[in-house]
């Protein structure tokens, strides 16, 4: 599916590092206690299952989205039906969020249980060609099983954070057996930070893949590039409030919905817009893409 920039390999490597951090905490503080490993692994599995199974309900509720019929959103339905047919996938449920901040997201544990949501703001500022590029991107998140990827990454990062908080409160084997307490404290503090950085890196590689695969699906990389330019301006002009509910689903959105700049930009879950646009423009410069024409999926 086009030039993938080794994003799949990057994701595997990042997951390996995430597991290494978790196992490192276990080995250093609990001296190989199988009971503690099973406890925190079970917590991770439960968190993954809950997040994965309920991902659509959580995101839709956070954005106060409402379901729409074909009569209410004919353009959106027409585009999604066409792209789903090209991809030979079932038609997802469609929602609109009553917010003027321009954005979109797709969620659901598999293509049969998927939902695609656009905000009123994005429907207002994009033309049909740009909206088609955006919806192609969102559908590819579903087809690439990115919800599972993000759920697992989030659960692992959460387990590492919970384990570190447990160690800070109760201490671990390293402290009880005469180890260096300062080194133990530093590890307990730095581990959640490392997990957060790895989780964000996984999210960024998934965005690059959805950009490229979505452009392949629509056959029009420049349409998505144009939409991203408008989104960059629109989200800066009308950012969403950084509430806990929205923070938990922000990684699903097409663009960072919060006010960027400074540390917020450094720790964003989305790649820089200029890099995403540059990759799409490079795709358009290759063979097989016309100005808005469809390539074979």
XYZ file of C-alpha atoms in Angstrom:
297
model
C 0.000 0.000 0.000
C 2.451 2.664 -1.051
C 5.621 3.697 0.734
C 5.029 2.917 4.412
C 8.235 4.421 5.903
C 8.634 1.180 7.944
C 5.812 2.296 10.236
C 4.753 -1.279 11.000
C 8.296 -2.205 12.048
C 8.523 0.963 14.133
C 5.327 0.037 15.964
C 6.611 -3.459 16.760
C 9.898 -2.040 18.058
C 8.103 0.558 20.167
C 5.885 -2.124 21.711
C 9.041 -4.108 22.473
C 10.510 -1.127 24.325
C 7.241 -0.623 26.215
C 7.292 -4.239 27.389
C 10.977 -3.887 28.281
C 10.162 -0.958 30.575
C 7.415 -2.971 32.274
C 9.579 -6.068 32.705
C 12.498 -3.901 33.871
C 10.399 -2.455 36.683
C 9.305 -5.940 37.667
C 12.857 -7.347 37.660
C 14.431 -4.441 39.569
C 11.815 -3.938 42.248
C 10.273 -7.369 42.725
C 13.257 -9.625 42.052
C 11.340 -11.820 39.636
C 8.235 -12.305 41.784
C 5.849 -14.136 39.477
C 2.850 -13.108 41.558
C 3.463 -9.396 40.970
C 4.098 -9.972 37.264
C 0.808 -11.867 36.916
C -1.034 -9.163 38.876
C 0.073 -6.267 36.705
C -0.212 -8.283 33.488
C -3.812 -9.126 34.426
C -4.490 -5.441 35.048
C -3.067 -4.673 31.598
C -5.220 -7.299 29.918
C -8.367 -6.055 31.661
C -7.577 -2.472 30.686
C -6.959 -3.496 27.087
C -10.230 -5.439 26.866
C -12.336 -2.665 28.405
C -10.801 0.051 26.232
C -10.972 -2.043 23.068
C -14.546 -3.295 23.528
C -15.984 0.092 24.505
C -13.820 2.386 22.377
C -16.711 3.563 20.195
C -19.041 4.326 23.123
C -16.327 6.185 25.062
C -15.291 8.408 22.141
C -18.838 9.168 20.974
C -19.945 10.067 24.496
C -16.927 12.312 25.061
C -17.736 14.282 21.894
C -21.515 14.357 22.598
C -22.002 12.952 19.095
C -25.390 11.923 17.732
C -26.170 9.334 15.016
C -27.261 10.642 11.632
C -29.323 9.112 8.853
C -28.666 9.323 5.143
C -31.342 12.020 4.848
C -29.586 14.118 7.493
C -26.020 13.728 6.123
C -26.293 12.655 2.443
C -22.809 13.779 1.401
C -21.109 11.991 4.283
C -23.104 8.819 3.622
C -22.360 8.888 -0.100
C -18.605 9.222 0.412
C -18.353 6.574 3.141
C -20.494 4.113 1.185
C -18.325 4.576 -1.907
C -15.054 4.128 -0.003
C -16.381 1.147 1.957
C -17.401 -0.489 -1.319
C -13.943 0.099 -2.818
C -12.335 -1.416 0.287
C -14.894 -4.280 0.336
C -15.766 -3.514 3.943
C -19.117 -3.057 5.718
C -20.694 0.365 6.098
C -19.881 1.901 9.511
C -22.281 3.879 11.673
C -22.056 7.624 11.115
C -22.173 10.352 13.766
C -21.871 14.124 13.941
C -20.528 15.972 16.964
C -22.179 19.353 17.691
C -18.915 21.245 18.116
C -17.521 23.959 15.900
C -13.937 22.773 16.410
C -13.063 21.035 13.104
C -12.087 17.399 13.554
C -13.022 13.793 12.803
C -12.366 10.356 14.226
C -13.144 6.698 13.643
C -13.444 4.084 16.320
C -14.736 0.572 16.906
C -13.163 -2.797 17.599
C -13.460 -4.030 13.986
C -15.007 -3.016 10.640
C -18.349 -4.631 11.568
C -18.567 -2.536 14.745
C -17.080 0.717 13.502
C -18.245 4.299 13.840
C -17.077 7.403 11.982
C -17.717 10.844 13.428
C -17.262 14.332 11.985
C -17.733 17.548 13.896
C -20.056 20.223 12.596
C -16.988 22.432 12.295
C -15.164 20.168 9.848
C -18.271 19.697 7.719
C -18.537 23.470 7.471
C -14.972 24.229 6.321
C -14.192 21.306 3.948
C -15.379 20.853 0.390
C -16.489 17.409 -0.822
C -13.094 16.400 -2.186
C -11.339 17.302 1.082
C -14.011 15.541 3.139
C -13.474 12.435 1.024
C -9.764 12.546 1.862
C -10.532 12.867 5.581
C -13.041 10.016 5.585
C -10.605 7.783 3.705
C -8.044 8.435 6.444
C -10.540 7.616 9.196
C -11.744 4.412 7.551
C -8.160 3.178 7.294
C -7.773 3.512 11.055
C -10.560 0.946 11.334
C -9.276 -1.332 8.577
C -5.730 -1.245 10.037
C -7.088 -2.276 13.472
C -5.552 0.843 15.008
C -8.086 0.851 17.836
C -6.601 -2.425 19.093
C -3.072 -1.028 18.726
C -3.889 2.148 20.642
C -5.846 0.216 23.311
C -2.918 -2.122 23.976
C -0.430 0.762 24.066
C -2.654 2.748 26.413
C -3.177 -0.232 28.704
C 0.552 -1.028 28.901
C 1.389 2.596 29.613
C -1.320 2.628 32.278
C 0.079 -0.508 33.921
C 3.571 1.014 34.030
C 2.190 4.198 35.572
C 0.163 2.254 38.148
C 3.160 0.088 39.019
C 5.371 3.155 39.434
C 2.798 4.831 41.694
C 2.608 1.639 43.775
C 6.389 1.646 44.142
C 6.496 5.307 45.155
C 3.891 4.713 47.873
C 4.859 1.291 49.199
C 8.426 0.839 48.010
C 9.813 -2.228 46.274
C 12.252 -5.034 46.672
C 15.228 -2.821 45.790
C 14.597 -0.565 48.810
C 13.859 -3.391 51.249
C 17.025 -5.290 50.350
C 19.434 -2.411 50.789
C 19.507 -1.103 47.235
C 20.048 2.508 46.271
C 16.798 4.298 47.225
C 17.576 7.318 45.042
C 18.082 5.133 41.971
C 14.853 3.288 42.750
C 12.998 6.570 43.128
C 14.393 7.878 39.838
C 13.360 4.703 38.007
C 9.842 4.841 39.449
C 9.479 8.450 38.284
C 11.071 8.052 34.859
C 9.289 4.833 33.863
C 5.831 6.442 33.388
C 7.455 9.297 31.464
C 9.152 6.807 29.124
C 5.880 4.892 28.705
C 4.066 8.105 27.770
C 6.690 8.974 25.148
C 6.536 5.478 23.622
C 2.720 5.551 23.565
C 2.812 8.878 21.715
C 5.354 7.532 19.226
C 3.081 4.556 18.482
C 0.158 6.919 17.917
C 2.222 9.039 15.509
C 3.290 6.075 13.384
C -0.366 5.009 13.121
C -1.309 8.492 11.892
C 1.307 8.351 9.149
C -0.006 4.951 8.048
C -3.620 6.160 7.982
C -2.575 9.213 5.934
C -0.799 7.072 3.356
C -3.332 4.229 3.258
C -6.244 6.670 3.161
C -4.640 8.470 0.226
C -4.295 5.111 -1.534
C -7.959 4.349 -0.854
C -9.207 7.671 -2.254
C -6.514 7.970 -4.910
C -6.110 11.641 -3.979
C -3.294 12.504 -1.530
C -3.619 16.229 -2.236
C -7.233 16.255 -1.024
C -6.157 15.093 2.442
C -3.192 17.483 2.386
C -5.543 20.374 1.666
C -7.883 19.250 4.451
C -4.997 19.059 6.926
C -4.011 22.644 6.122
C -7.534 23.821 6.906
C -7.635 21.690 10.046
C -4.377 23.149 11.321
C -5.839 26.639 11.076
C -9.265 25.600 12.344
C -8.078 23.742 15.454
C -5.770 26.638 16.341
C -8.666 29.091 16.059
C -11.176 26.889 17.939
C -9.394 24.393 20.226
C -11.382 22.025 22.395
C -11.258 22.394 26.198
C -8.628 20.045 27.608
C -10.940 18.008 29.838
C -10.113 14.505 31.032
C -12.759 12.867 28.821
C -11.470 14.620 25.699
C -7.840 13.916 26.570
C -8.656 10.196 26.738
C -9.979 10.172 23.154
C -7.847 12.924 21.578
C -5.434 10.379 20.069
C -8.301 9.086 17.897
C -8.861 12.437 16.208
C -7.519 13.472 12.839
C -5.787 16.542 14.276
C -4.654 17.521 17.756
C -7.815 19.151 19.148
C -6.080 21.178 21.855
C -4.121 24.401 21.790
C -0.576 23.605 20.635
C 2.751 25.235 21.347
C 5.555 24.742 23.848
C 5.557 21.493 25.805
C 2.049 20.661 24.592
C 3.342 20.503 21.025
C 6.381 18.454 22.063
C 4.209 15.826 23.762
C 1.389 15.763 21.195
C 0.083 12.383 20.040
C -0.130 13.611 16.435
C 2.776 14.129 14.020
C 3.523 17.701 12.915
C 1.067 18.806 10.238
C 3.828 20.060 7.930
C 5.436 16.598 7.910
C 2.139 14.882 7.165
C 1.383 17.314 4.342
C 4.883 16.912 2.899
C 4.520 13.110 2.802
C 1.165 13.359 1.057
C 2.533 15.812 -1.505
C 5.426 13.428 -2.147
C 2.911 10.624 -2.738
C 1.030 12.812 -5.207
C 4.271 13.415 -7.089
C 4.670 9.685 -7.712
C 2.992 7.611 -10.392
C -0.597 6.440 -10.284
C -2.201 9.545 -8.829
C -4.081 12.084 -10.861
C -5.587 15.345 -9.644
C -8.429 13.763 -7.663
C -8.459 10.476 -9.570
C -8.887 7.071 -7.926
C -6.153 4.470 -7.916
C -6.801 0.786 -7.435
C -7.129 -0.139 -3.742
